[in-house]
Tab-separated table of C-alpha atoms in Angstrom:
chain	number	residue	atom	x	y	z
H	1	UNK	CA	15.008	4.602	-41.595
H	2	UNK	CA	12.244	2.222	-39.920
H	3	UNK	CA	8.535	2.680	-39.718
H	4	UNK	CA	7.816	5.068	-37.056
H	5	UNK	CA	4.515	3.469	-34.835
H	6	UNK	CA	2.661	4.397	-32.018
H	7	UNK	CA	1.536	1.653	-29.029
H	8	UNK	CA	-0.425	2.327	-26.261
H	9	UNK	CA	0.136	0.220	-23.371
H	10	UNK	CA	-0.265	0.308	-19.605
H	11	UNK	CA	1.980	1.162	-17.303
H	12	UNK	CA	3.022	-1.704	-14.831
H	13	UNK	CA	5.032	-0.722	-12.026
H	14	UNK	CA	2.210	0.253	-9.412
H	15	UNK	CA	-1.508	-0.003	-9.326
H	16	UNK	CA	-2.527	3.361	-10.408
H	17	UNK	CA	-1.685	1.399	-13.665
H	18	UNK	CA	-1.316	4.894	-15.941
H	19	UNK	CA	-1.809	4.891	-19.611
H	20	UNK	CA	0.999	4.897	-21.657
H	21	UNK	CA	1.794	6.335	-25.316
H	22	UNK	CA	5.108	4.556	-26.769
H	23	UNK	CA	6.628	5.865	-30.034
H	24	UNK	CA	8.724	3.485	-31.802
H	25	UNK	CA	10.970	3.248	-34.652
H	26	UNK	CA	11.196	-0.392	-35.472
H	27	UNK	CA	11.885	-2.388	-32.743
H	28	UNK	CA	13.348	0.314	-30.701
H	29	UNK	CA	11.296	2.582	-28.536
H	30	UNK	CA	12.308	6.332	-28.920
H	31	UNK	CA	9.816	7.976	-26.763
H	32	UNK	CA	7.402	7.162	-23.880
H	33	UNK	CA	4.955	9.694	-22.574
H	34	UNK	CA	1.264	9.371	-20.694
H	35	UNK	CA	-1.688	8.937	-22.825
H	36	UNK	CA	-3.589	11.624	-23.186
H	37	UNK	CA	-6.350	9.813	-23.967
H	38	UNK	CA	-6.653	7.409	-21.646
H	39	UNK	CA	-9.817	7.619	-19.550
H	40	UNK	CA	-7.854	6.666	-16.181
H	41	UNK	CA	-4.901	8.390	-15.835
H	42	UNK	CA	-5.649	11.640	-18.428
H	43	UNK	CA	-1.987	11.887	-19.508
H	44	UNK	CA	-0.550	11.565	-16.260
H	45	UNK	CA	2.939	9.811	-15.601
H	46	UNK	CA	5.553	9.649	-13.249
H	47	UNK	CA	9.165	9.907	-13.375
H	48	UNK	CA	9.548	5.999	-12.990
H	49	UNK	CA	6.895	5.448	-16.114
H	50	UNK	CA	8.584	7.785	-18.113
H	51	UNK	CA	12.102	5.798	-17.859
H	52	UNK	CA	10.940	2.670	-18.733
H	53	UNK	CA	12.656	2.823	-22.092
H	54	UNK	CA	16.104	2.860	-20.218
H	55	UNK	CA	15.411	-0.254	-18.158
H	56	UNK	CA	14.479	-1.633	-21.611
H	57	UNK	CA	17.214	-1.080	-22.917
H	58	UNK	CA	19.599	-1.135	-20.193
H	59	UNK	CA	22.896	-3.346	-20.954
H	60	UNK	CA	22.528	-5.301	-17.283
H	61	UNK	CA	18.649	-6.401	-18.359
H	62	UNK	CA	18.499	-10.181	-17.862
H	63	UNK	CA	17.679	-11.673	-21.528
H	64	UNK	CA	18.360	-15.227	-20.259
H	65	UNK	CA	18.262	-17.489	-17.703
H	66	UNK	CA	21.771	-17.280	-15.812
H	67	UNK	CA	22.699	-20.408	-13.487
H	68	UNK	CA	25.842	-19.778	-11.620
H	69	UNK	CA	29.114	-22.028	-12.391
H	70	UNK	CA	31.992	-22.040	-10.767
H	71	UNK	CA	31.354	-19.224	-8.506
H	72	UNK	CA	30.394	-17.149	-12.052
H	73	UNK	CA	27.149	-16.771	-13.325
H	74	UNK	CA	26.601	-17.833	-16.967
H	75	UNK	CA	23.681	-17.665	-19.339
H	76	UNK	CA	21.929	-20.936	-20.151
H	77	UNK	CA	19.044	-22.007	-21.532
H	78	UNK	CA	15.502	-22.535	-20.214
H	79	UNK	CA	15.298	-26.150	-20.393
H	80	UNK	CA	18.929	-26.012	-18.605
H	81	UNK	CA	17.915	-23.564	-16.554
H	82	UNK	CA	14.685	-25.648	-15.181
H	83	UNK	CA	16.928	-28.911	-14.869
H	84	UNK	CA	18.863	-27.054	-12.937
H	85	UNK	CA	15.887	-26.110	-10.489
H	86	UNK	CA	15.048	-29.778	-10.247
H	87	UNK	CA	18.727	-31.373	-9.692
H	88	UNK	CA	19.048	-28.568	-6.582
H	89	UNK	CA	15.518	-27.806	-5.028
H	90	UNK	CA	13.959	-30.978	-5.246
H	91	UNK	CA	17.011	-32.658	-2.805
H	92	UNK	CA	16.252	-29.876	-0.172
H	93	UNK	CA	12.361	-30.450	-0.058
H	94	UNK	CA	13.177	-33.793	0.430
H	95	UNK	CA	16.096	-34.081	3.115
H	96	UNK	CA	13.968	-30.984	5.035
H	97	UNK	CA	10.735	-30.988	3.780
H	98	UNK	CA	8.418	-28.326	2.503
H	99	UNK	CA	8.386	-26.084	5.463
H	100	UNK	CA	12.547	-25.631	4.761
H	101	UNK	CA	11.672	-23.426	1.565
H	102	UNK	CA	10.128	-20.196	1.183
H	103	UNK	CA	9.060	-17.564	-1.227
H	104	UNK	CA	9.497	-13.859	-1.925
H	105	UNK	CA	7.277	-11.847	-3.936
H	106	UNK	CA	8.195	-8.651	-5.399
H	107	UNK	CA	5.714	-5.982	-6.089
H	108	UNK	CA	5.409	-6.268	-9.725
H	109	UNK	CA	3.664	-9.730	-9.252
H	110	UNK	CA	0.463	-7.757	-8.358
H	111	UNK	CA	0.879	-5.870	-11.418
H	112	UNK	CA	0.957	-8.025	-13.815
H	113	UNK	CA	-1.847	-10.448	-15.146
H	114	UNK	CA	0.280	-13.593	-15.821
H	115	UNK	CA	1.949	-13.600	-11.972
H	116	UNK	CA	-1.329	-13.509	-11.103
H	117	UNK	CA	-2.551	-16.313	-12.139
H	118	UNK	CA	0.678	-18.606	-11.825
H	119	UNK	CA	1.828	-17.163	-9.231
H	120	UNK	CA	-0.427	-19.079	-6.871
H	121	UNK	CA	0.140	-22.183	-8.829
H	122	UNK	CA	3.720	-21.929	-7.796
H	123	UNK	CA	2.788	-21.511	-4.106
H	124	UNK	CA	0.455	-24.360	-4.098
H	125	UNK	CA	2.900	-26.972	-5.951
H	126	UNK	CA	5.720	-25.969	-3.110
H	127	UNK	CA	3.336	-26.484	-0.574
H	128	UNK	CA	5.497	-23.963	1.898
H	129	UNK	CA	4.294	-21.924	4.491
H	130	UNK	CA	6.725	-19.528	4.420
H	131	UNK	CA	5.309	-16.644	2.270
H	132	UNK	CA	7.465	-13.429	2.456
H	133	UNK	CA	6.389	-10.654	-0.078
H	134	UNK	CA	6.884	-6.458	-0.310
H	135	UNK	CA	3.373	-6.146	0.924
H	136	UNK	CA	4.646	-6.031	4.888
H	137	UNK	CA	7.189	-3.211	4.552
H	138	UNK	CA	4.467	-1.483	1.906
H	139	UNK	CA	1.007	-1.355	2.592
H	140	UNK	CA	-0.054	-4.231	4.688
H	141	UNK	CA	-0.567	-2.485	7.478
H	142	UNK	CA	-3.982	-0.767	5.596
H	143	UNK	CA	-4.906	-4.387	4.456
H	144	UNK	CA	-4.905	-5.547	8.222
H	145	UNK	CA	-6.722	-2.636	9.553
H	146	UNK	CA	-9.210	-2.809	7.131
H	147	UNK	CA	-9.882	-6.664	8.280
H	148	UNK	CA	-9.551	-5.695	11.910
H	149	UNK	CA	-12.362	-3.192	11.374
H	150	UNK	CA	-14.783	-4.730	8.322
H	151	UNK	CA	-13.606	-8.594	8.308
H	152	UNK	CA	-12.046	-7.800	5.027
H	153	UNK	CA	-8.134	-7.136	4.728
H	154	UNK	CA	-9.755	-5.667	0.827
H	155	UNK	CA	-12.652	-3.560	2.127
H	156	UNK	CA	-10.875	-0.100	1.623
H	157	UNK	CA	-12.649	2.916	1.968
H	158	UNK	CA	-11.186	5.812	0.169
H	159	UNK	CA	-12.214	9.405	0.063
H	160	UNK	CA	-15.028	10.935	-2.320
H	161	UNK	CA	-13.097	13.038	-4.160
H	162	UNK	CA	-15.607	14.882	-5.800
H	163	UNK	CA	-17.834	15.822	-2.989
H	164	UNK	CA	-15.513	16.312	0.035
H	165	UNK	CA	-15.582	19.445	2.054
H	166	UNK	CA	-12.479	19.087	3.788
H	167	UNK	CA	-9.390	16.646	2.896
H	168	UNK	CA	-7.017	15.772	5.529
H	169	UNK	CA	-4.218	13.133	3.941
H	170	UNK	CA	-1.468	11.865	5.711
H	171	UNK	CA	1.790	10.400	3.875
H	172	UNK	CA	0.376	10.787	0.250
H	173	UNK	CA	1.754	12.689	-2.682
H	174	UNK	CA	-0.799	12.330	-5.362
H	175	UNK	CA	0.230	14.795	-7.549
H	176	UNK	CA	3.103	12.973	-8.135
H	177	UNK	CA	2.188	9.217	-7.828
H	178	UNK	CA	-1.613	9.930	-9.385
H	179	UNK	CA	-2.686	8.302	-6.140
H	180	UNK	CA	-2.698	5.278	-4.421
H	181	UNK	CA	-5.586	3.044	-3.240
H	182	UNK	CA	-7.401	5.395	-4.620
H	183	UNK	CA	-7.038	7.134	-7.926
H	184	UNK	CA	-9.132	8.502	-10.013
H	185	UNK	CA	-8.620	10.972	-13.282
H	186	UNK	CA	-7.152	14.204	-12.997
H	187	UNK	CA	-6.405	13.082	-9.487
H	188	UNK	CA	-4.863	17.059	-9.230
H	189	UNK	CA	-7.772	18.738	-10.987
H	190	UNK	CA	-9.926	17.116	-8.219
H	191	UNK	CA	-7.820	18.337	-5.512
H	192	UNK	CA	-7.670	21.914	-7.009
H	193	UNK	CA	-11.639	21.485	-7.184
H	194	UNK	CA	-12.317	20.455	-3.832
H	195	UNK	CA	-10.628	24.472	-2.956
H	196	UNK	CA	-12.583	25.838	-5.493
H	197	UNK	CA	-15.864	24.946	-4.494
H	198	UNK	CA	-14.756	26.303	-1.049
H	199	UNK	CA	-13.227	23.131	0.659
H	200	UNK	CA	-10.260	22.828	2.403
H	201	UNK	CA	-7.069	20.557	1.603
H	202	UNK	CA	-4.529	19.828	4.619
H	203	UNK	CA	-1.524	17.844	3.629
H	204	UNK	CA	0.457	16.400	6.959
H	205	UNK	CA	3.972	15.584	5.363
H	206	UNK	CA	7.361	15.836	6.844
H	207	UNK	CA	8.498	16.737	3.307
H	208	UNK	CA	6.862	19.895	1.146
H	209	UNK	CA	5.955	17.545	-1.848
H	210	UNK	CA	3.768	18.948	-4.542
H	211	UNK	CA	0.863	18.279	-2.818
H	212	UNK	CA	1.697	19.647	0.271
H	213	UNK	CA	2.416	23.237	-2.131
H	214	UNK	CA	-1.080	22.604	-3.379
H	215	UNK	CA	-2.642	22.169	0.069
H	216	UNK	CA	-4.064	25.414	1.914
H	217	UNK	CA	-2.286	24.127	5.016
H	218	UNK	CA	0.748	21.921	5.260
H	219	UNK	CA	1.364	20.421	8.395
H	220	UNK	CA	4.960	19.210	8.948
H	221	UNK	CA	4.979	15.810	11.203
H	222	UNK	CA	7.752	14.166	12.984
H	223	UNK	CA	8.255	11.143	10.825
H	224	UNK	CA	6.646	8.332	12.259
H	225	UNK	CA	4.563	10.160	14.316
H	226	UNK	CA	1.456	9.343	12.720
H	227	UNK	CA	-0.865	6.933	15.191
H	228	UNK	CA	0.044	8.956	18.159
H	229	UNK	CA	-1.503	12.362	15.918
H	230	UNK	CA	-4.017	10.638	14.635
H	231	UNK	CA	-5.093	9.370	17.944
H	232	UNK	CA	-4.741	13.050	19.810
H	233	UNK	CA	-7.451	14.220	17.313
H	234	UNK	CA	-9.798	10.950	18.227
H	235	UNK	CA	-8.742	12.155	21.564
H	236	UNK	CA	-10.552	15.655	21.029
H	237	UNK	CA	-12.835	14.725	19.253
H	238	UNK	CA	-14.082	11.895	22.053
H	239	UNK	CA	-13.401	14.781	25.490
H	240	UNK	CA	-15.068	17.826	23.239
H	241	UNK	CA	-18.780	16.349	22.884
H	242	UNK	CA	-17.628	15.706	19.024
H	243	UNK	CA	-18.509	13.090	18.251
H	244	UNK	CA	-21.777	12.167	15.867
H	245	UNK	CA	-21.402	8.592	14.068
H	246	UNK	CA	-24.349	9.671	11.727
H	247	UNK	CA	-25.872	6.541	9.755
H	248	UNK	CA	-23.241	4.354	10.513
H	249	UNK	CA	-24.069	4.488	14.136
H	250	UNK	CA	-25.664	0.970	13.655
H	251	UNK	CA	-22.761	-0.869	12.088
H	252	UNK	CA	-20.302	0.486	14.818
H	253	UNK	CA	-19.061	-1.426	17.685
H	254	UNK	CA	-16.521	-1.133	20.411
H	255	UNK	CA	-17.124	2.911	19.843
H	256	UNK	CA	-17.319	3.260	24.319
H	257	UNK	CA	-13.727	1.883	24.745
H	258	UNK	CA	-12.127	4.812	22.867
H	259	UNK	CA	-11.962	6.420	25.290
H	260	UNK	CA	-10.408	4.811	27.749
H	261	UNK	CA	-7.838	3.558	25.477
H	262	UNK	CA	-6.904	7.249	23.421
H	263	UNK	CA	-6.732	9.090	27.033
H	264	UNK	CA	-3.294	9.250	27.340
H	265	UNK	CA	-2.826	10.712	23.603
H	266	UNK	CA	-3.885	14.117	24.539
H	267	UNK	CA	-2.417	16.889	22.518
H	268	UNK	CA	0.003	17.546	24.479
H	269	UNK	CA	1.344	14.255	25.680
H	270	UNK	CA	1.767	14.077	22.048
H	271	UNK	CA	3.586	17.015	21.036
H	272	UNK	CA	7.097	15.995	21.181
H	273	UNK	CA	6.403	12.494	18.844
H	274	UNK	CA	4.811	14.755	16.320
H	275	UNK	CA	6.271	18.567	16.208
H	276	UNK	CA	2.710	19.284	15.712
H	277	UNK	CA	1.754	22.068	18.670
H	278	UNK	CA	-1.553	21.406	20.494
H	279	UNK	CA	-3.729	24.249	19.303
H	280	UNK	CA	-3.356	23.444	15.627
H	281	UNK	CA	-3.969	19.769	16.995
H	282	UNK	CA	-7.127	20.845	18.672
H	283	UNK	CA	-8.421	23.461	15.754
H	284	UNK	CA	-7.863	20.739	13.450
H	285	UNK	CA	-9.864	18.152	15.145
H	286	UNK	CA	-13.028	21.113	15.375
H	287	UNK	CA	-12.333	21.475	11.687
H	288	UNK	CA	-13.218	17.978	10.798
H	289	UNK	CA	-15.823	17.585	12.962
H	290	UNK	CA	-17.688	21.100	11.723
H	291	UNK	CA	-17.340	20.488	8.448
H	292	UNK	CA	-20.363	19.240	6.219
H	293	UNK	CA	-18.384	16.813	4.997
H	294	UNK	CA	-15.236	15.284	5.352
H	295	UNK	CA	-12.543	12.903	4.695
H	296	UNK	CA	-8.886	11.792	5.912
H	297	UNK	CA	-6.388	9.680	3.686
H	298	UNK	CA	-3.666	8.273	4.666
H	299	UNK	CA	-1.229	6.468	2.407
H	300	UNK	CA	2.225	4.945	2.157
H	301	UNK	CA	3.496	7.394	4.801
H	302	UNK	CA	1.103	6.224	7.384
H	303	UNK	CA	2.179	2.800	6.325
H	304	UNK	CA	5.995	2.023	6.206
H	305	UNK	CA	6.296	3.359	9.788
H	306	UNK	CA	6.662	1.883	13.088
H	307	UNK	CA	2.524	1.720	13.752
H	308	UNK	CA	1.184	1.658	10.404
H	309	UNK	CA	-1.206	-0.451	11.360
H	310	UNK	CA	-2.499	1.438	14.450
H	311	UNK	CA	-2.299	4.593	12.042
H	312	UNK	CA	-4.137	2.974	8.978
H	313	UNK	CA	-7.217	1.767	12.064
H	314	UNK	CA	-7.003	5.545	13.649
H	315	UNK	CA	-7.369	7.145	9.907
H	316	UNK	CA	-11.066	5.385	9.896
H	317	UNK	CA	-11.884	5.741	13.373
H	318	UNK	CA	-11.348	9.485	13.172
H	319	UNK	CA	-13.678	9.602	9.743
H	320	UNK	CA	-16.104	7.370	11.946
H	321	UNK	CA	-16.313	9.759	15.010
H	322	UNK	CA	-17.030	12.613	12.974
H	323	UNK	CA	-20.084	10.558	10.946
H	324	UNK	CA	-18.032	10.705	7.691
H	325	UNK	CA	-17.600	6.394	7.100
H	326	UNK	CA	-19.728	5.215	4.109
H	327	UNK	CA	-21.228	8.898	3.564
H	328	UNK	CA	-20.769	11.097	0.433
H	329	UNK	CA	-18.516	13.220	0.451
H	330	UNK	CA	-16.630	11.323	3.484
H	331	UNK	CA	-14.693	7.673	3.124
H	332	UNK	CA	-16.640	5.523	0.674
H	333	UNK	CA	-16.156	1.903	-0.477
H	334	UNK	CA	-16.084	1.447	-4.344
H	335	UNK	CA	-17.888	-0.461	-6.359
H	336	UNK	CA	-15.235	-2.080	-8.890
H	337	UNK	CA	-16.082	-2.590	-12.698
H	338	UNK	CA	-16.358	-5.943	-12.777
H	339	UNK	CA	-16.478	-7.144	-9.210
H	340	UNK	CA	-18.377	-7.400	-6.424
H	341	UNK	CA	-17.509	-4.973	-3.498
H	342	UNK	CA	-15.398	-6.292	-0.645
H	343	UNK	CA	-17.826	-6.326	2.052
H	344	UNK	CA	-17.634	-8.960	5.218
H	345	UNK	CA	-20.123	-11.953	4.911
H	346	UNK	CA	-20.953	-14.729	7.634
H	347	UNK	CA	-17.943	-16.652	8.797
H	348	UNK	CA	-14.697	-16.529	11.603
H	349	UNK	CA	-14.202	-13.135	9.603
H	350	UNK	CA	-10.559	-11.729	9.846
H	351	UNK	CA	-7.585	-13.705	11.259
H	352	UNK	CA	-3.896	-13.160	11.701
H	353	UNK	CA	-1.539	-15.233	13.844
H	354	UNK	CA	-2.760	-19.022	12.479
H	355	UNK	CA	1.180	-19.331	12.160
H	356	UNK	CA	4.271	-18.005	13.366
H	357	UNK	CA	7.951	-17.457	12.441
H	358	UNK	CA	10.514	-20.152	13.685
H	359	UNK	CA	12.388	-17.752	15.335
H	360	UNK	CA	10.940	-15.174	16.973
H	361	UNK	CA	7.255	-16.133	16.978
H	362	UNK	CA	6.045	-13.171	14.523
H	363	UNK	CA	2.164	-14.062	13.573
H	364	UNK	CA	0.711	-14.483	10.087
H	365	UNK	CA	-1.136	-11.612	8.846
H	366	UNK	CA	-3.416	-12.518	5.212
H	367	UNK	CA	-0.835	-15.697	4.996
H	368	UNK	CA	2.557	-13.747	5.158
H	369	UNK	CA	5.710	-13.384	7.134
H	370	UNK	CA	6.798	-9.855	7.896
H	371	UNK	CA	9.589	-9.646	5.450
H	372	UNK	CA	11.659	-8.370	8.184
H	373	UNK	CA	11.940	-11.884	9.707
H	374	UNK	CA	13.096	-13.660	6.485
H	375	UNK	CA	17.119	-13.273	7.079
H	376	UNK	CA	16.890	-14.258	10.616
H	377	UNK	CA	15.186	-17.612	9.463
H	378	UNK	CA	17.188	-18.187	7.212
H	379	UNK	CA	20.758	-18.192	9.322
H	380	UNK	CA	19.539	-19.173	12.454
H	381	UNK	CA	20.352	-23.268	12.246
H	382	UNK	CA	17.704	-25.790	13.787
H	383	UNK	CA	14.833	-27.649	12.504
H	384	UNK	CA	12.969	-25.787	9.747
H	385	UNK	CA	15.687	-23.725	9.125
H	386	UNK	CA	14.770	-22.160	5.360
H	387	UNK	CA	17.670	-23.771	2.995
H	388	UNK	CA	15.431	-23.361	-0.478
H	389	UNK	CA	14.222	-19.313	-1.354
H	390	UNK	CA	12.348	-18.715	-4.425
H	391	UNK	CA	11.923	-15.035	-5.760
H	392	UNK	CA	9.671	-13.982	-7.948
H	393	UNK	CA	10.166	-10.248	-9.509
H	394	UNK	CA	11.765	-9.310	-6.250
H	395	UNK	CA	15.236	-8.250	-4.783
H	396	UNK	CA	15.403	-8.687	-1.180
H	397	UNK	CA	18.585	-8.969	-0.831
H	398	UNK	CA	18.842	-5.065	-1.292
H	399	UNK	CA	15.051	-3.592	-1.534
């Protein structure tokens, strides 16, 4: 019988990156559970962390390079499979040129170290501008909103756990994905705290996840119906005498033409996009803006909808009315370990739209396509047509 061992690794399939303990009996891993230990994640794991010994050993892994042949694919070698790259690719670049090829990146490029650092060397050797990744039917809605309103597509305020008096969170399940954009350890225990000392948790999910049985109220939204809820309690907030921008006053612009532009998203105009009625509406606007302290989060729910974006912007500018942006115990920017916080500096500050698709004239946002164009572009003939598509840990074709 082999040597039993223990390895502790890091878990890389999203960016709450969780600790991992892995058992193994030679070269074959027999068990894989969350590390107890591990001063992040505190033992926590997921149900796609814990199966990563069955995509490891799963009979239709790749284990080398396959180059189809005669309509078959057949494994091959890496020199064969890179001579391959350069008798096919190479001819399109240059019959078309550069702008006839285009890349897809899959999320676990962001999650690992070594597509990190390549992966831009690939981009910059093709010298395409057609950049198509996961990140704009995932969560680039929150990076653009964030650059819209601080300049910086990275400068992401997330809630302060630990000192919150009231937590409203939109289109997050924490206690099952240990967070995301912001996690901390014992993500749960915090949430459970926040009640304890007297706080309030409000989950508004179209689905009763395990957070939403945790919360003390679950709200159940029409999906999709985010922005236009988000921007009935701005509404309230703004026609109630509300609002108080507390220290942040200064650093806010642009806070006069609310108004005007969140009129029509009364409560009630808004009732049928949201199933949410208009007195809970209204009560929980008050609640936000009474309490000491308070934060809303809004994650991958708010974002893979039609008006992410506007629902990512409306999450701050609620926090913002109520004088709860860059406050403890409201939305806070954190510092990270080793880097510098992601705070605007002098400049043309945040830009989308320096390019468009070829087809239907969809801007740029941080130096992407929406992903959503990338079929269209490439069947639709005419000049810069895409005839070359490089993906990298990705599967568009059915993600």
């Amino acid at each position: 019988m082999a040597e039993r061992t223990t390895h502790f690794r890091t878990c890389p399939l999203c960016e709450a990156t969780c600790g991992l303990e892995v058992t193994m009996e030679g070269d074959a891993v027999v068990r894989i559970r969350g590390d107890r230990d591990d001063v992040f994640s505190h033992g926590f794991i997921c149900p796609k962390g814990s199966t990563l010994r069955q995509l490891h050993e799963d009979p239709d892994r790749l284990r080398a390079p396959l180059v189809r042949r005669d309509g078959v694919h057949v494994e091959v070698t890496w020199d064969e499979a890179f001579a391959e790259v350069e008798r096919r690719l190479l001819p399109v670049l240059d019959a078309h040129g550069r702008e006839a090829s285009a890349v897809y990146l899959g999320n676990p490029n962001v999650h690992n170290h070594a597509l990190t650092i390549y992966g831009r060397a690939l981009l910059m050797a093709l010298g395409t501008p057609n950049i198509y990744s996961a990140s704009t039917v995932d969560q680039m809605p929150r990076h653009a909103s964030s650059g819209f309103l601080y300049g910086n597509g990275l400068a992401i305020p997330v809630p302060d756990l630990d000192r919150t008096d009231y937590l409203l969170m939109l289109g997050a399940n924490p206690l099952e994905s240990n967070g995301s954009l912001c996690t901390a350890p014992d993500f749960p225990g915090r949430l459970e705290a926040i009640q304890a000392r007297g706080g309030r948790l409000v989950v508004v999910d179209p689905r009763r996840t395990k957070t939403a049985e945790l919360a003390d109220e679950h709200l159940v939204i029409r999906p999709g119906g985010d922005a236009a809820w988000l921007a009935a309690l701005a509404n309230v907030i703004l026609t109630e005498g509300l609002v108080d921008l507390g220290d942040a006053a200064a650093h806010l612009d642009g806070v006069d033409a609310l108004g005007p532009a969140l009129a029509p998203f009364t409560p009630e105009a808004v009732e049928a996009a949201t199933w949410i009625d208009p007195a809970t509406t209204r009560r929980i606007a008050r609640e936000l803006a009474a309490a000491p302290t308070a934060a809303v989060y809004g994650r991958m729910g708010t974002n893979t909808v039609e008006f992410g974006t506007a629902a990512s912007w409306l999450t701050d500018v609620v926090v913002a009315l109520t004088g709860n942006l860059d406050r403890p115990g409201g939305l806070m920017w954190p510092h990270g370990v080793h880097a510098k916080p992601h705070t605007p500096g002098p400049g043309r500050g945040f830009r989308t739209g320096r390019t468009h698709t070829r087809v239907r004239g969809y801007p740029e946002v941080k130096g992407e396509f929406p992903v959503a164009a990338l079929a269209e572009e490439i069947t639709t003939p005419g000049e810069g047509q895409l005839r070359a598509l490089i993906t990298v840990a990705g599967n568009p074709a059915r993600s």
